[in-house]
Coordinates of C-alpha atoms and ligand atoms in Angstrom, one line a residue:
M1 CA 116.0 115.2 131.3
I2 CA 117.3 117.4 134.2
T3 CA 120.5 119.1 133.4
Y4 CA 123.0 120.5 135.8
P5 CA 124.8 123.4 134.1
F6 CA 128.2 124.6 135.3
T7 CA 130.9 126.8 134.0
Y8 CA 134.5 125.6 133.5
K9 CA 137.6 127.8 133.9
R10 CA 141.2 126.8 133.6
A11 CA 143.5 128.6 136.0
K12 CA 147.1 129.4 134.9
S13 CA 148.4 130.1 138.4
V14 CA 147.6 129.6 142.0
A15 CA 146.9 133.3 142.4
E16 CA 144.3 133.1 139.5
A17 CA 142.7 130.0 141.0
E18 CA 142.4 131.8 144.3
T19 CA 140.7 134.8 142.7
L20 CA 138.3 132.6 140.8
L21 CA 137.4 130.6 143.9
K22 CA 136.5 133.8 145.7
A23 CA 134.4 135.0 142.9
T24 CA 131.8 132.3 142.8
S25 CA 130.4 130.7 146.0
E26 CA 130.4 126.9 146.0
S27 CA 132.8 126.7 143.1
K28 CA 135.1 123.8 143.2
L29 CA 138.7 123.1 142.3
L30 CA 139.2 120.4 139.6
A31 CA 142.4 118.5 139.6
G32 CA 142.4 115.0 138.1
G33 CA 138.6 114.7 138.2
Q34 CA 138.8 111.1 139.3
T35 CA 136.6 111.7 142.2
L36 CA 134.9 115.0 141.5
I37 CA 133.7 114.2 137.9
A38 CA 132.4 110.8 139.1
A39 CA 130.5 112.5 142.0
M40 CA 129.0 115.0 139.5
K41 CA 128.0 112.3 137.1
M42 CA 126.2 110.5 140.0
R43 CA 124.6 113.8 141.0
L44 CA 126.3 113.8 144.4
A45 CA 127.9 117.1 143.6
N46 CA 126.6 120.0 141.6
P47 CA 129.1 122.9 141.8
P48 CA 128.2 126.0 139.7
E49 CA 131.8 126.4 138.6
L50 CA 134.8 124.2 138.1
I51 CA 138.3 125.8 138.3
D52 CA 140.7 123.5 136.7
I53 CA 144.2 123.6 138.4
S54 CA 145.6 120.5 136.6
G55 CA 147.6 122.6 134.1
I56 CA 149.2 125.0 136.7
K57 CA 153.0 124.5 136.2
E58 CA 153.9 125.8 139.6
L59 CA 151.9 122.9 141.1
N60 CA 153.6 120.2 139.1
Y61 CA 157.0 119.2 140.4
I62 CA 159.0 116.7 142.5
R63 CA 161.9 118.1 144.4
V64 CA 164.2 116.0 146.5
G65 CA 166.7 117.8 148.9
G66 CA 167.2 119.1 152.4
G67 CA 166.0 115.8 153.9
Q68 CA 162.6 115.8 152.2
V69 CA 160.7 114.9 149.1
A70 CA 158.4 117.8 148.1
I71 CA 155.7 117.1 145.6
G72 CA 153.5 119.8 143.9
A73 CA 149.8 119.3 144.4
A74 CA 148.9 118.8 140.8
T75 CA 151.5 116.0 140.3
I76 CA 149.9 112.9 139.0
H77 CA 150.3 109.5 140.6
Y78 CA 152.1 108.1 137.6
D79 CA 154.9 110.7 137.9
V80 CA 155.4 109.9 141.6
A81 CA 155.4 106.2 140.8
T82 CA 158.0 106.4 138.1
S83 CA 160.2 109.1 139.6
A84 CA 163.8 107.8 140.0
E85 CA 164.4 110.5 142.6
V86 CA 161.4 109.4 144.7
A87 CA 162.3 105.7 144.3
K88 CA 165.8 106.5 145.7
A89 CA 164.7 108.8 148.6
I90 CA 161.5 107.0 149.7
P91 CA 160.9 103.8 147.7
A92 CA 157.8 103.1 149.7
L93 CA 156.2 106.3 148.4
A94 CA 156.9 105.5 144.8
H95 CA 155.5 102.0 145.4
L96 CA 152.4 103.4 147.0
A97 CA 151.7 105.7 144.0
G98 CA 152.2 102.8 141.7
V99 CA 149.5 100.7 143.4
I100 CA 146.8 103.4 143.2
G101 CA 143.8 102.3 141.1
D102 CA 144.7 101.5 137.5
P103 CA 146.8 103.2 134.8
A104 CA 144.0 105.5 133.7
V105 CA 143.5 106.7 137.3
R106 CA 147.3 107.1 137.8
H107 CA 147.6 109.2 134.7
K108 CA 144.9 111.7 135.8
G109 CA 144.6 111.6 139.6
T110 CA 146.8 114.0 141.6
I111 CA 148.4 113.9 145.0
G112 CA 146.7 117.1 146.0
G113 CA 143.2 115.9 145.0
S114 CA 143.7 112.6 146.8
V115 CA 144.8 114.3 150.1
A116 CA 142.1 117.0 149.9
N117 CA 139.5 114.4 149.3
N118 CA 140.6 112.2 152.2
D119 CA 138.7 109.1 151.0
P120 CA 138.8 106.5 153.9
A121 CA 140.2 104.0 151.4
A122 CA 142.8 106.2 149.7
D123 CA 146.5 105.3 149.8
Y124 CA 148.3 108.7 150.1
P125 CA 146.8 109.6 153.5
A126 CA 148.7 106.7 155.0
A127 CA 152.0 107.9 153.7
V128 CA 151.3 111.5 154.6
L129 CA 150.4 110.5 158.2
A130 CA 153.1 107.9 158.7
L131 CA 155.9 110.1 157.3
G132 CA 154.7 113.1 159.3
A133 CA 154.4 115.2 156.1
T134 CA 153.5 118.8 155.9
I135 CA 150.6 119.9 153.8
K136 CA 151.3 123.4 152.3
T137 CA 148.5 125.5 151.1
N138 CA 148.1 129.0 149.6
K139 CA 147.6 130.2 153.2
R140 CA 149.6 128.1 155.6
A141 CA 151.5 124.8 156.4
I142 CA 149.5 122.1 158.2
K143 CA 151.1 119.1 160.0
A144 CA 149.8 115.7 158.9
D145 CA 148.7 115.0 162.5
D146 CA 146.3 118.0 162.3
F147 CA 145.1 117.6 158.7
F148 CA 142.9 114.5 158.5
T149 CA 139.8 115.2 160.7
G150 CA 137.4 112.5 159.7
M151 CA 135.7 110.7 156.8
F152 CA 136.2 112.9 153.7
S153 CA 137.0 115.7 156.0
T154 CA 140.2 117.7 156.5
A155 CA 141.5 120.9 158.1
L156 CA 141.2 122.7 154.8
E157 CA 139.1 125.9 154.9
D158 CA 137.0 127.5 152.2
G159 CA 139.2 128.9 149.5
E160 CA 142.3 127.0 150.7
I161 CA 144.3 125.3 147.9
I162 CA 146.9 122.6 148.6
T163 CA 150.1 123.6 146.8
E164 CA 152.6 121.0 148.1
I165 CA 153.1 117.9 150.2
A166 CA 156.5 117.7 151.8
F167 CA 157.6 114.3 153.1
P168 CA 160.5 113.9 155.5
I169 CA 162.9 111.1 154.3
P170 CA 162.9 108.2 156.8
E171 CA 165.6 105.7 157.4
K172 CA 163.3 102.9 156.3
A173 CA 159.7 102.7 155.3
A174 CA 157.3 100.3 153.6
Y175 CA 153.6 100.3 152.5
K176 CA 151.5 97.2 152.2
K177 CA 147.9 97.2 151.1
F178 CA 145.2 94.6 150.7
A179 CA 143.4 96.0 147.7
N180 CA 139.7 95.6 146.8
P181 CA 140.0 93.5 143.7
A182 CA 137.4 95.6 141.8
S183 CA 138.4 99.2 142.6
R184 CA 142.0 98.7 143.8
Y185 CA 141.1 101.0 146.8
A186 CA 142.6 99.8 150.1
M187 CA 140.5 97.4 152.2
A188 CA 143.4 98.0 154.6
G189 CA 146.8 99.6 153.9
V190 CA 149.5 100.1 156.4
F191 CA 152.5 102.5 156.0
V192 CA 155.4 102.0 158.5
A193 CA 158.2 104.6 158.7
K194 CA 161.3 104.4 160.9
F195 CA 163.1 107.7 161.7
K196 CA 166.2 108.3 163.8
D197 CA 163.9 109.5 166.6
G198 CA 161.0 107.1 166.4
I199 CA 158.5 105.0 164.4
R200 CA 155.2 106.1 162.9
V201 CA 152.6 103.6 161.7
A202 CA 149.4 104.7 159.8
A203 CA 146.5 102.6 158.6
T204 CA 144.1 103.5 155.8
G205 CA 141.1 101.7 154.3
A206 CA 140.0 100.0 157.5
A207 CA 138.3 102.8 159.4
P208 CA 136.3 106.0 158.5
C209 CA 139.6 108.0 158.5
V210 CA 143.3 107.2 158.3
F211 CA 144.7 106.7 161.8
R212 CA 148.0 106.1 163.6
V213 CA 148.6 102.9 165.6
P214 CA 150.5 104.0 168.8
E215 CA 150.7 100.5 170.3
M216 CA 152.5 99.3 167.1
E217 CA 154.8 102.4 167.1
A218 CA 155.8 101.7 170.7
A219 CA 156.5 98.0 170.1
L220 CA 158.5 98.7 166.9
A221 CA 160.6 101.3 168.7
K222 CA 161.8 98.5 171.0
N223 CA 162.1 95.8 168.4
F224 CA 161.7 96.6 164.7
T225 CA 160.6 93.1 163.5
P226 CA 157.3 91.7 162.2
D227 CA 156.9 89.7 165.5
A228 CA 156.7 92.9 167.5
V229 CA 153.3 93.7 165.9
A230 CA 152.0 90.2 165.3
N231 CA 149.9 90.2 168.4
I232 CA 148.8 93.8 168.3
A233 CA 145.2 94.2 167.2
V234 CA 143.3 97.4 166.5
D235 CA 139.8 97.8 168.0
A236 CA 137.3 96.3 165.5
S237 CA 134.5 98.5 167.0
N238 CA 136.2 101.5 165.3
M239 CA 136.6 99.8 161.8
N240 CA 134.3 100.0 158.7
S241 CA 132.0 97.1 157.9
D242 CA 130.4 96.7 154.5
L243 CA 129.7 94.1 151.8
H244 CA 133.4 93.9 151.0
G245 CA 134.5 92.9 154.6
S246 CA 133.4 93.0 158.2
A247 CA 135.0 95.2 160.8
E248 CA 136.7 92.2 162.4
Y249 CA 138.1 91.2 159.0
R250 CA 139.5 94.7 158.4
A251 CA 140.9 94.9 162.0
N252 CA 142.8 91.6 161.3
L253 CA 144.0 93.0 157.9
V254 CA 145.6 95.9 159.7
T255 CA 147.8 93.6 161.7
V256 CA 148.6 91.4 158.7
M257 CA 149.5 94.4 156.6
A258 CA 151.6 95.9 159.4
K259 CA 153.6 92.7 159.7
R260 CA 154.2 92.6 156.0
A261 CA 155.2 96.3 155.9
V262 CA 157.7 95.9 158.8
A263 CA 159.1 92.7 157.1
E264 CA 159.7 94.7 153.9
A265 CA 161.1 97.8 155.6
A266 CA 163.4 95.7 157.9
Ligands
FAD301 C1 138.3 103.6 139.4 C2 139.1 104.4 140.5 C3 140.0 103.7 141.3 C4 140.7 104.4 142.2 N1 141.5 103.7 143.1 C5 142.2 104.3 144.0 C6 143.1 103.6 144.9 O1 143.3 102.4 144.7 N2 143.8 104.3 145.8 C7 143.6 105.7 146.0 O2 144.2 106.3 146.8 N3 142.8 106.4 145.2 C8 142.1 105.8 144.2 N4 141.3 106.5 143.4 C9 141.2 108.0 143.5 C10 142.2 108.7 142.7 O3 143.5 108.2 142.9 C11 142.4 110.3 142.9 O4 143.5 110.6 143.7 C12 141.3 110.9 143.6 O5 140.2 110.6 142.8 C13 141.4 112.4 143.7 O6 142.3 113.1 143.0 P1 142.0 114.0 141.7 O7 143.2 114.7 141.3 O8 141.3 113.2 140.7 O9 141.0 115.1 142.3 P2 139.6 115.6 141.9 O10 138.6 114.5 141.7 O11 139.7 116.6 140.8 O12 139.2 116.4 143.2 C14 138.8 115.8 144.4 C15 138.5 116.8 145.5 O13 139.7 117.5 145.9 C16 139.6 118.9 145.7 N5 141.0 119.3 145.3 C17 141.7 118.8 144.2 N6 142.9 119.4 144.2 C18 142.9 120.2 145.3 C19 144.0 121.1 145.8 N7 145.2 121.2 145.2 N8 143.7 121.8 146.9 C20 142.5 121.7 147.5 N9 141.5 120.9 147.1 C21 141.7 120.2 145.9 C22 138.5 119.0 144.6 O14 137.9 120.3 144.7 C23 137.6 117.9 145.0 O15 136.8 118.3 146.1 C24 140.6 105.8 142.4 C25 139.7 106.5 141.5 C26 139.0 105.8 140.6 C27 138.1 106.6 139.6

């Protein structure tokens, strides 16, 4: 049997994680392990060293104030889903965290791991983009519009550790997803956010990477009702197509989920 040995280290602080990352090339941060451990089991990843950041206290918090909800990168989905403060400030965000995967995934998976991974079918990227969140790292702050660069790809550089995601609090917001019945990942999920100065709409699950829908944003700015988006279709030629659903099916789901999200938010 072929074995793939690796060392495991548990960091106690962001500074320690940073030092450990620098020390071994191709070492990987481990948060909830819900993606990374599965990838290693399937031999899709073979890092020589894992640096576990899940126990770092300074990465585990939810703070509401100053017009934003700030969540530490190692905060698990369950804590966001059940936070009374998040439910009060941005109920759509608590709802989104509560429909990720299943209870086991929600008790291990973290917001930082989800955003860093940028799975095309992940839920958090839709909230990050639609709410115009800021992704804070050990080196800088990155605007959501600059962060998601493609399928499983982000603006993160080598050695960069997400420390916090800061979400501006909107006037209204809602997230609706059509989940794959087996994995619970989004076949299509749409997050709609209404701010004093405009509307932002982001779709996940349907295309190789989360994306904004400017036509819907413009229509909703004039008329914030489900009817305003009912006849707006995204281009099927940019959507994913696989055994779970065709590109045309996913494009249609984006419109349907957008209508439902606006109905809920309104
Ligand atoms: C059965 C199943 C169902 C799921 N269903 C859904 C779903 O419905 N919706 C959904 O959105 N997700 C779903 N997920 C994914 C899950 O929610 C996790 O969020 C996701 O796997 C990554 O988070 P993690 O904390 O487990 O990260 P890990 O697996 O530990 O890490 C993932 C990647 O992110 C990097 N990383 C982790 N933390 C940081 C950080 N702070 N800074 C920089 N890089 C970092 C790691 O090095 C690694 O490359 C599902 C997973 C499983 C196994």
